PDB file of C-alpha atoms in Angstrom:
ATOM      1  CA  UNK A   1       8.515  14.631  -0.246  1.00 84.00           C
ATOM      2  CA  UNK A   2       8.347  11.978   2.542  1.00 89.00           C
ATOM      3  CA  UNK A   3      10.908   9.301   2.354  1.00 93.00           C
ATOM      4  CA  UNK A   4      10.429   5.643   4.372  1.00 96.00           C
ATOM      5  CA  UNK A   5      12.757   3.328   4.840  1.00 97.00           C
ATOM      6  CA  UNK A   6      12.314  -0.037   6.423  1.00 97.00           C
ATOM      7  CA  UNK A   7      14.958  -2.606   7.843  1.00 97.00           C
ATOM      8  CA  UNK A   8      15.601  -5.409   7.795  1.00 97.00           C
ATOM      9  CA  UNK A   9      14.866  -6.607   3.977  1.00 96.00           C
ATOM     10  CA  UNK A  10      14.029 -10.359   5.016  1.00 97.00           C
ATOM     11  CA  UNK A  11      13.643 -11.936   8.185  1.00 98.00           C
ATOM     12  CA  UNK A  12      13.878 -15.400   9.536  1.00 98.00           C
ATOM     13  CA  UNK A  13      12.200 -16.727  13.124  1.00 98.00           C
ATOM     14  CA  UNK A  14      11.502 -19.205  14.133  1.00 98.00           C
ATOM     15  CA  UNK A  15       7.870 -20.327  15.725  1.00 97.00           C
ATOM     16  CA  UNK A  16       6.864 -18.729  18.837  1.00 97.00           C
ATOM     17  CA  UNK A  17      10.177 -16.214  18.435  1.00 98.00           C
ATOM     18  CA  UNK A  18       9.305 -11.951  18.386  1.00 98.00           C
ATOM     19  CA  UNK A  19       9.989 -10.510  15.127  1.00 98.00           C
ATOM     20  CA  UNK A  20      10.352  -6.588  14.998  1.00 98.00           C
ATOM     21  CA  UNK A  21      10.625  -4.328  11.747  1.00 98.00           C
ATOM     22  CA  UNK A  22      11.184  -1.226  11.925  1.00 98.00           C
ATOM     23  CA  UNK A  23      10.867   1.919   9.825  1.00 98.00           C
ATOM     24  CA  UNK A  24      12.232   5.536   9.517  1.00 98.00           C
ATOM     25  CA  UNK A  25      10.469   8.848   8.150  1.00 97.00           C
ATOM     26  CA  UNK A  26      12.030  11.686   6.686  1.00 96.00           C
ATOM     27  CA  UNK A  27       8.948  14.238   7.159  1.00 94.00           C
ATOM     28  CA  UNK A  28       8.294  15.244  10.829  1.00 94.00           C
ATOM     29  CA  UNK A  29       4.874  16.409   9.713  1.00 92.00           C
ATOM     30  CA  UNK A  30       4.024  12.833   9.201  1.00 93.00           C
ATOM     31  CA  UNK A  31       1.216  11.385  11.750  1.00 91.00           C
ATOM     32  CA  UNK A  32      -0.583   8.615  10.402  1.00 92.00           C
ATOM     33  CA  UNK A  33       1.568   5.448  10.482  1.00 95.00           C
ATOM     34  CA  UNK A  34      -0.157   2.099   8.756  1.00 95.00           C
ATOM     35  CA  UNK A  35       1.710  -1.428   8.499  1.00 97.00           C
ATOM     36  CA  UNK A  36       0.257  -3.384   5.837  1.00 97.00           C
ATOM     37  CA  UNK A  37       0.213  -7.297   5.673  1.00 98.00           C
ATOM     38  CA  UNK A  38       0.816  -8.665   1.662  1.00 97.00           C
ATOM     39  CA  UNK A  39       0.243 -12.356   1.782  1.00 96.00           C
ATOM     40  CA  UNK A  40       1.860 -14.550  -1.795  1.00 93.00           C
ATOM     41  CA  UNK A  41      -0.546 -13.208  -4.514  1.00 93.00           C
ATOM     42  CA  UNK A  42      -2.461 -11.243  -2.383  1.00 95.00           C
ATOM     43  CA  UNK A  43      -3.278  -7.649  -2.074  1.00 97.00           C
ATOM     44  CA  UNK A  44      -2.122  -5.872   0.807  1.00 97.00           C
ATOM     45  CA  UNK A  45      -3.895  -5.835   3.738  1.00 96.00           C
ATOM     46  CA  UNK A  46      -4.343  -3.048   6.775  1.00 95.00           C
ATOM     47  CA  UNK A  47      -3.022  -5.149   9.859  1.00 97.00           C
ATOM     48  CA  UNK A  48      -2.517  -1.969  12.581  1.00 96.00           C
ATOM     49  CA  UNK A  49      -2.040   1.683  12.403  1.00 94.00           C
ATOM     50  CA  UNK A  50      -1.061   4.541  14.997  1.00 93.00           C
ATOM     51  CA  UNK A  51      -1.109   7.992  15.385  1.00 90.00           C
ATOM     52  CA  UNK A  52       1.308  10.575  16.533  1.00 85.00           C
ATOM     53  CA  UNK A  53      -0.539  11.356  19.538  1.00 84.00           C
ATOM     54  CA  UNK A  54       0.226   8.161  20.741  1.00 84.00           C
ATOM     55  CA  UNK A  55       3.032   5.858  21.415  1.00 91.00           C
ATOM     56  CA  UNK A  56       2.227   2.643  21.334  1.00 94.00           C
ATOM     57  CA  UNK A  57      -0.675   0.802  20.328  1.00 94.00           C
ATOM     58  CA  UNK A  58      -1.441  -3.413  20.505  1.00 96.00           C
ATOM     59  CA  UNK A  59      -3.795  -5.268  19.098  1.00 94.00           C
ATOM     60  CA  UNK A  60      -3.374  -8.804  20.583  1.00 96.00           C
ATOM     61  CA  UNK A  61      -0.024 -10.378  19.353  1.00 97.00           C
ATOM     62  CA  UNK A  62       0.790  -7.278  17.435  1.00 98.00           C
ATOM     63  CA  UNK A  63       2.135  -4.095  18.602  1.00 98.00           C
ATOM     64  CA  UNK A  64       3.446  -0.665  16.698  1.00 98.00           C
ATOM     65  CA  UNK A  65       5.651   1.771  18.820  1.00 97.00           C
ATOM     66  CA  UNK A  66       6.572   5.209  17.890  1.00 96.00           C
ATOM     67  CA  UNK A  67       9.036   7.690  18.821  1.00 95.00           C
ATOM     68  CA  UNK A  68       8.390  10.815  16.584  1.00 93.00           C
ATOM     69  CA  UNK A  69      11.452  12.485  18.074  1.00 94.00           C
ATOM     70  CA  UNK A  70      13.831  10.349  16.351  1.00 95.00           C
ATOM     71  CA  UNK A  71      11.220   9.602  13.193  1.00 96.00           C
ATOM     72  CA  UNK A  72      11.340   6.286  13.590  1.00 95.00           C
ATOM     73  CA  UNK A  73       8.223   3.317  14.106  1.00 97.00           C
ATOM     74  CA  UNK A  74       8.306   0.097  15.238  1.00 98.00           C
ATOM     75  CA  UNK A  75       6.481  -3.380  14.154  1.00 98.00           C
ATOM     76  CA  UNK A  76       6.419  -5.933  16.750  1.00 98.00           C
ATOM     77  CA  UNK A  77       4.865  -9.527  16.465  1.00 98.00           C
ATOM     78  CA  UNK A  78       5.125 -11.807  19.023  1.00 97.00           C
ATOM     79  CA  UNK A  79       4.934 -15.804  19.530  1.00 98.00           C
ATOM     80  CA  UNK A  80       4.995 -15.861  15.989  1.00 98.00           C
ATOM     81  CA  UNK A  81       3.028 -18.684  14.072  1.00 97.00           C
ATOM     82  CA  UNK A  82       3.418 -19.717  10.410  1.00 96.00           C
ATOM     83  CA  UNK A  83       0.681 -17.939   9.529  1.00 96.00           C
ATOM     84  CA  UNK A  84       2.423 -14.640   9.944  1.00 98.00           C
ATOM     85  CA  UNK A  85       4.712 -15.304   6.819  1.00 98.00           C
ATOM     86  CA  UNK A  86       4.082 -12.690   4.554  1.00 98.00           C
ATOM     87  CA  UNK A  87       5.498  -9.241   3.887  1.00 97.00           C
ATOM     88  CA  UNK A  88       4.862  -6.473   5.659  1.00 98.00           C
ATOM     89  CA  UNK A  89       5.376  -2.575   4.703  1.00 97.00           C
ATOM     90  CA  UNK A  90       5.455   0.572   6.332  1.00 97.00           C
ATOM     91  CA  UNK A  91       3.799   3.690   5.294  1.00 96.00           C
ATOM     92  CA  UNK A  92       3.692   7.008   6.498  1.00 94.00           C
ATOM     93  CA  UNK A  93       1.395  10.084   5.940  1.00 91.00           C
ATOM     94  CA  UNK A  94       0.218  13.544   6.622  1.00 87.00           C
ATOM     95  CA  UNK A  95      -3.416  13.136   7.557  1.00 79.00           C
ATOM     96  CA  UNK A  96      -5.979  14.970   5.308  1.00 78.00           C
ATOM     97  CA  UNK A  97      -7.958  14.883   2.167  1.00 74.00           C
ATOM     98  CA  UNK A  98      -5.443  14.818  -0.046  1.00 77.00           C
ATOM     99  CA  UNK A  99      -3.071  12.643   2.190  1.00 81.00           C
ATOM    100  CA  UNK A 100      -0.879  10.647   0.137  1.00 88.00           C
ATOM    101  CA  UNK A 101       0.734   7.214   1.816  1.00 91.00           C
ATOM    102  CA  UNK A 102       4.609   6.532   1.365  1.00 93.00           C
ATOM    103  CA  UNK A 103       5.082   3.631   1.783  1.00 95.00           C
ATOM    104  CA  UNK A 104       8.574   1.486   2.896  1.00 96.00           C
ATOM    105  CA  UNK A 105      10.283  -1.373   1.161  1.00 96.00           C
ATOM    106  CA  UNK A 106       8.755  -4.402   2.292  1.00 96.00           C
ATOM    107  CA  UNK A 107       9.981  -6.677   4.674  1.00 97.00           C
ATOM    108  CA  UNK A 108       9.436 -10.781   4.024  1.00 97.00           C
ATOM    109  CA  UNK A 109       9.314 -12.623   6.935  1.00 98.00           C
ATOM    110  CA  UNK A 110       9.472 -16.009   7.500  1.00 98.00           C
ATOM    111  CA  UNK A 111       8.457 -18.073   9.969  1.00 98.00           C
ATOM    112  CA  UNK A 112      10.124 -21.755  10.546  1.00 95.00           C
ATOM    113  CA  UNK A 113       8.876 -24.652  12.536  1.00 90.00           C
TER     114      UNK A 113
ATOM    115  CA  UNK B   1     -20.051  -4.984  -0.429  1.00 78.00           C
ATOM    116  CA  UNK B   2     -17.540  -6.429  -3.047  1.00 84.00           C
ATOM    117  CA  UNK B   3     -15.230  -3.535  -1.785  1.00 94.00           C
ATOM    118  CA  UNK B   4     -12.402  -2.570  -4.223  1.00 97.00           C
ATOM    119  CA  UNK B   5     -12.399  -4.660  -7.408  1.00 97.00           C
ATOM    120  CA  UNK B   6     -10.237  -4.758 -10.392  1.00 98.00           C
ATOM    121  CA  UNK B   7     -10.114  -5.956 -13.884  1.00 97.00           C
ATOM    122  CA  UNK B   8      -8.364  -7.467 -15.837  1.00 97.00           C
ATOM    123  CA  UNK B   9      -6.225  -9.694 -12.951  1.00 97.00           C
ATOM    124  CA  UNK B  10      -3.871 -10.623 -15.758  1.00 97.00           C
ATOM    125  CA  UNK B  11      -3.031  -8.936 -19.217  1.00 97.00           C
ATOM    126  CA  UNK B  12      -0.174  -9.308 -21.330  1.00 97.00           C
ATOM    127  CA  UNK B  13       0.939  -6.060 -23.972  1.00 97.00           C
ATOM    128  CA  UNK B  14       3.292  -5.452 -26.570  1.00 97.00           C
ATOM    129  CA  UNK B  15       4.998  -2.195 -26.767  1.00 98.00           C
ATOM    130  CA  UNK B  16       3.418   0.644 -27.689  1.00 97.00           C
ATOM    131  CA  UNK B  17      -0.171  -1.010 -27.267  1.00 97.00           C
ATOM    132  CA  UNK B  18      -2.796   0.913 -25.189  1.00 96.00           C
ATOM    133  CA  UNK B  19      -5.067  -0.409 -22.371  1.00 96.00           C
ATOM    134  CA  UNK B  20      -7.263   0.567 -19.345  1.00 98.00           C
ATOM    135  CA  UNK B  21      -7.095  -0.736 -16.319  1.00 98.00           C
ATOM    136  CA  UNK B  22     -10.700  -0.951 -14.168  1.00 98.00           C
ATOM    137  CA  UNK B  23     -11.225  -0.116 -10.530  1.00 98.00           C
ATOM    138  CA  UNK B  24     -14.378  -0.029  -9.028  1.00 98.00           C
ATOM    139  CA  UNK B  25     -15.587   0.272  -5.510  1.00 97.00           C
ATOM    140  CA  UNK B  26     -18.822   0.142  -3.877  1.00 96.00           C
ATOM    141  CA  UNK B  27     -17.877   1.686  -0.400  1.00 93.00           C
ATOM    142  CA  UNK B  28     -18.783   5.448  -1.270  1.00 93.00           C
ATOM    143  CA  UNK B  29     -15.359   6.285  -0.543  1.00 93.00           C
ATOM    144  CA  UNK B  30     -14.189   9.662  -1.865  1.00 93.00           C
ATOM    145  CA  UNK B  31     -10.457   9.015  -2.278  1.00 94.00           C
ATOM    146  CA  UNK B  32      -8.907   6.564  -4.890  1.00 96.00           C
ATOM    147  CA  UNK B  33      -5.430   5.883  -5.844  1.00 96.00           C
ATOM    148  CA  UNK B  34      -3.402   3.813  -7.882  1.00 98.00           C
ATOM    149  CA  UNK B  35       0.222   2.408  -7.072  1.00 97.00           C
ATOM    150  CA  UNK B  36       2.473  -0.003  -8.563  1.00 98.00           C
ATOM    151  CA  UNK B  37       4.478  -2.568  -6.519  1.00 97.00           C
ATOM    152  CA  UNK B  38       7.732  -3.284  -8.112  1.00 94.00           C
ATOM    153  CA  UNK B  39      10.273  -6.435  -6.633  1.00 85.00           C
ATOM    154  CA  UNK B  40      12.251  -4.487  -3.956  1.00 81.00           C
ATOM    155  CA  UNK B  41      10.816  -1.097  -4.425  1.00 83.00           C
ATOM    156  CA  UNK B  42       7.286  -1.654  -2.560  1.00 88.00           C
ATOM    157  CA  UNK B  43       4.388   0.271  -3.593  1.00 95.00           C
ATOM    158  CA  UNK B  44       4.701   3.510  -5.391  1.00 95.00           C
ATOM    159  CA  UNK B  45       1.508   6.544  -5.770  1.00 95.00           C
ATOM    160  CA  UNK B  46       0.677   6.666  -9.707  1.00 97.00           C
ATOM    161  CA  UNK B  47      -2.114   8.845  -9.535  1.00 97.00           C
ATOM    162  CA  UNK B  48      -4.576   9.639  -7.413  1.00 95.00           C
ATOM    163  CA  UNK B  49      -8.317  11.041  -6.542  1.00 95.00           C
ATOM    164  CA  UNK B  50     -10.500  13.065  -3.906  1.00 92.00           C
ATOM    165  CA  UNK B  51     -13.574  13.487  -5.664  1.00 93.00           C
ATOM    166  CA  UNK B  52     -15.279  12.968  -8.839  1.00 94.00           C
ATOM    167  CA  UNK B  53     -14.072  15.336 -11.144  1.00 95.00           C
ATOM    168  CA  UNK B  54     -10.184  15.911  -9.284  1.00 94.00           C
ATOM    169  CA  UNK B  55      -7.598  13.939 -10.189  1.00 96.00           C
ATOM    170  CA  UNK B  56      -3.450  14.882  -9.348  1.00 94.00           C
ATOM    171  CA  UNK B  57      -0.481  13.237  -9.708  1.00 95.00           C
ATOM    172  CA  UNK B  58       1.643  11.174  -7.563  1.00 94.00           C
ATOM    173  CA  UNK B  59       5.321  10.118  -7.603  1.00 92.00           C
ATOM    174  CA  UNK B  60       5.295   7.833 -10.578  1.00 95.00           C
ATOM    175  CA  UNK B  61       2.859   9.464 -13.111  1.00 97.00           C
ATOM    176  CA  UNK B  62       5.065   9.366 -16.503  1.00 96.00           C
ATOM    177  CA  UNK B  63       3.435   7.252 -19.136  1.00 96.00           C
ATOM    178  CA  UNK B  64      -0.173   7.011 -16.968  1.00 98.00           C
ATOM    179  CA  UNK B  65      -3.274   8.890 -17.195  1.00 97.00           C
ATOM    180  CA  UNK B  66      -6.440   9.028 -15.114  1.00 98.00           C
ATOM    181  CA  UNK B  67     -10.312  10.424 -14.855  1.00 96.00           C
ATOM    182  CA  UNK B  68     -12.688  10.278 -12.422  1.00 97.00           C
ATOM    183  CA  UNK B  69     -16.272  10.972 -13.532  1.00 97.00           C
ATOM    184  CA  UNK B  70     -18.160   9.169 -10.545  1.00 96.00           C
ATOM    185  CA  UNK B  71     -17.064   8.613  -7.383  1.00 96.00           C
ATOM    186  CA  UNK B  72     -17.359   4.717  -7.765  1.00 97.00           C
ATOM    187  CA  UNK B  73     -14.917   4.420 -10.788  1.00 98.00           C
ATOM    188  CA  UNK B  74     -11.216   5.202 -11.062  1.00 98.00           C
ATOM    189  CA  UNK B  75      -9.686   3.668 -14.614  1.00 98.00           C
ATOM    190  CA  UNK B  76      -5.958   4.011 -15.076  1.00 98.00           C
ATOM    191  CA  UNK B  77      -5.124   4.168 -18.826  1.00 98.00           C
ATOM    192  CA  UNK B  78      -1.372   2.990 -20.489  1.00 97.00           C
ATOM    193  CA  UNK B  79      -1.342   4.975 -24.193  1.00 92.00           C
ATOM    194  CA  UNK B  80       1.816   2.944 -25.025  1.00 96.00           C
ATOM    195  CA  UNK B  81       2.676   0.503 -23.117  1.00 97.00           C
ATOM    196  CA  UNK B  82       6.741   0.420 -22.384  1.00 97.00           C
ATOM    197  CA  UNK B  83       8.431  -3.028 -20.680  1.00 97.00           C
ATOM    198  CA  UNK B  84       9.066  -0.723 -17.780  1.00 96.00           C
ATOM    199  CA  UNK B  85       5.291  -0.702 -17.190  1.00 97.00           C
ATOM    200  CA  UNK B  86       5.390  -4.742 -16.291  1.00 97.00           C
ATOM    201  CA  UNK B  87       4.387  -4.163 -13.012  1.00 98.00           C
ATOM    202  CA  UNK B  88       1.512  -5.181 -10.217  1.00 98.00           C
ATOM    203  CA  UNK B  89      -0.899  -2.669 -10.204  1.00 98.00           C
ATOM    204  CA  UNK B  90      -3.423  -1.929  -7.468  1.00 98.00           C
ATOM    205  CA  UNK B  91      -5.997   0.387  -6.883  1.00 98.00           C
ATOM    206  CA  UNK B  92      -6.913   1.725  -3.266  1.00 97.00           C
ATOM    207  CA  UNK B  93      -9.624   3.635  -1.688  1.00 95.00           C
ATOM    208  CA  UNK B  94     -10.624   5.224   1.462  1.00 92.00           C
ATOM    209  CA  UNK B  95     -12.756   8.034   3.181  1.00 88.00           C
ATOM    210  CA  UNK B  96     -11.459  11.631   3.036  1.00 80.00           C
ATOM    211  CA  UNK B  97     -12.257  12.168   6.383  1.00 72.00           C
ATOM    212  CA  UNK B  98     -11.812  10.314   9.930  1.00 64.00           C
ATOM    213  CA  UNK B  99     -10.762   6.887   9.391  1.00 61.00           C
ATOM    214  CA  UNK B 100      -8.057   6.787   6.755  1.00 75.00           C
ATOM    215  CA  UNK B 101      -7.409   2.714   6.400  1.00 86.00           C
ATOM    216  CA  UNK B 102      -6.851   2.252   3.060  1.00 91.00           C
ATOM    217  CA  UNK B 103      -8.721  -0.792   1.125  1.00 94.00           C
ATOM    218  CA  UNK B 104      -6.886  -2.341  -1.596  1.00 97.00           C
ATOM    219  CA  UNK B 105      -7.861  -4.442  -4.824  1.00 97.00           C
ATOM    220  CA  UNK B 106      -6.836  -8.057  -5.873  1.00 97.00           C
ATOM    221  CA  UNK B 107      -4.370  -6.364  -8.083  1.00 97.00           C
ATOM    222  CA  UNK B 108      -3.788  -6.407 -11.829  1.00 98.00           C
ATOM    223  CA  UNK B 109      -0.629  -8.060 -13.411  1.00 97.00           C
ATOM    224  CA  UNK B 110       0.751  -6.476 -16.347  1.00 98.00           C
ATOM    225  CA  UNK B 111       3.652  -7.767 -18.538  1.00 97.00           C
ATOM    226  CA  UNK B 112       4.798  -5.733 -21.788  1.00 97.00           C
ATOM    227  CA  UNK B 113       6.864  -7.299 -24.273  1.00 97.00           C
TER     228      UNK B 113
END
């Protein structure tokens, strides 16, 4: 089955810094590539997604790359406020009805003033 | 629309005790899931659902069991409970087809002594 890892674990910027996570897949039939957003407490939350017929995608001060030749996806935030604290995960799938998300590890980043 | 709901948010077990978990949603959508987030190990497929009536498994089944009579309701049921069930559990939904973001619940806490 698909396998996702995501690097790094936790990360530390500070305000207005670029933070970037990024994530590996093991299954090159994977093309559906959601990050998720999991606030203290809170569920997890869809923040952006791309597809595999594309290679980038932004959505103001976010921004996912991918590069399906080497399986690997990209997070980017930039001019990061302290609102973006929170942990974020990966996930990768094989579009379709039955399409089952695998999701990474988690990464908890913090942002400092 | 409430979207994906959940009951209990809280429940504490002793071993070998039985519960159900509730998930409800009121978005029509024809897929449901459940996963369990784990410290460290992000969130993992219990069981899931395309349809009223279908059910499978997903990578973490052992111990869980599922049904899905109407498309709104998708209860996950512990017959005896184990302290390796203390978990966060949330349920998910989406459409089958087109847009596949995934909604999640507020998530249900479990603890088994």
């Amino acid at each position: 089955g698909e396998n996702v890892e995501q690097h790094p674990s936790t990360l530390s910027v500070q305000e207005g810094d670029s933070a970037v996570i990024k994530c590996t897949y093991s299954d090159s039939a994977s093309n559906y590539f959601p990050w998720y957003k999991q606030e203290l407490g809170k569920r997890p939350q869809l923040i952006i997604d791309i597809r595999s017929n594309v290679g980038e995608k932004k959505d103001q001060r976010i921004a996912v790359t991918l590069n399906k030749t080497a399986k690997h996806f990209s997070l980017h935030i930039t001019e990061t406020q302290p609102e973006d604290s929170a942990v974020y995960f990966c996930a990768a799938s094989i579009s379709g009805t039955a399409s089952k998300l695998t999701f990474g590890t988690g990464t908890r980043l913090q942002v400092t003033l | 629309n409430a979207g994906v709901t959940q009951t209990p948010k809280f429940q504490v077990l002793k071993t070998g005790q039985s519960m159900t978990l509730q998930c409800a949603q009121d978005m029509n959508h024809e897929y449901m899931s459940w996963y369990r987030q784990d410290p460290g190990m992000g969130l993992r497929l219990i069981h899931y659902s395309v349809g009223a009536g279908i059910t499978d498994q997903g990578e973490v089944p052992n111990g869980y069991n599922v049904s899905r009579s109407t498309t709104e309701d998708f209860p996950l049921r512990l017959l005896s409970a184990a302290p390796s069930q203390t978990s966060v559990y949330f349920c998910a939904s989406r459409r089958v087809a087109g847009q596949e973001t995934q909604y999640f619940g507020p998530g249900t806490r479990l603890l088994v002594l």
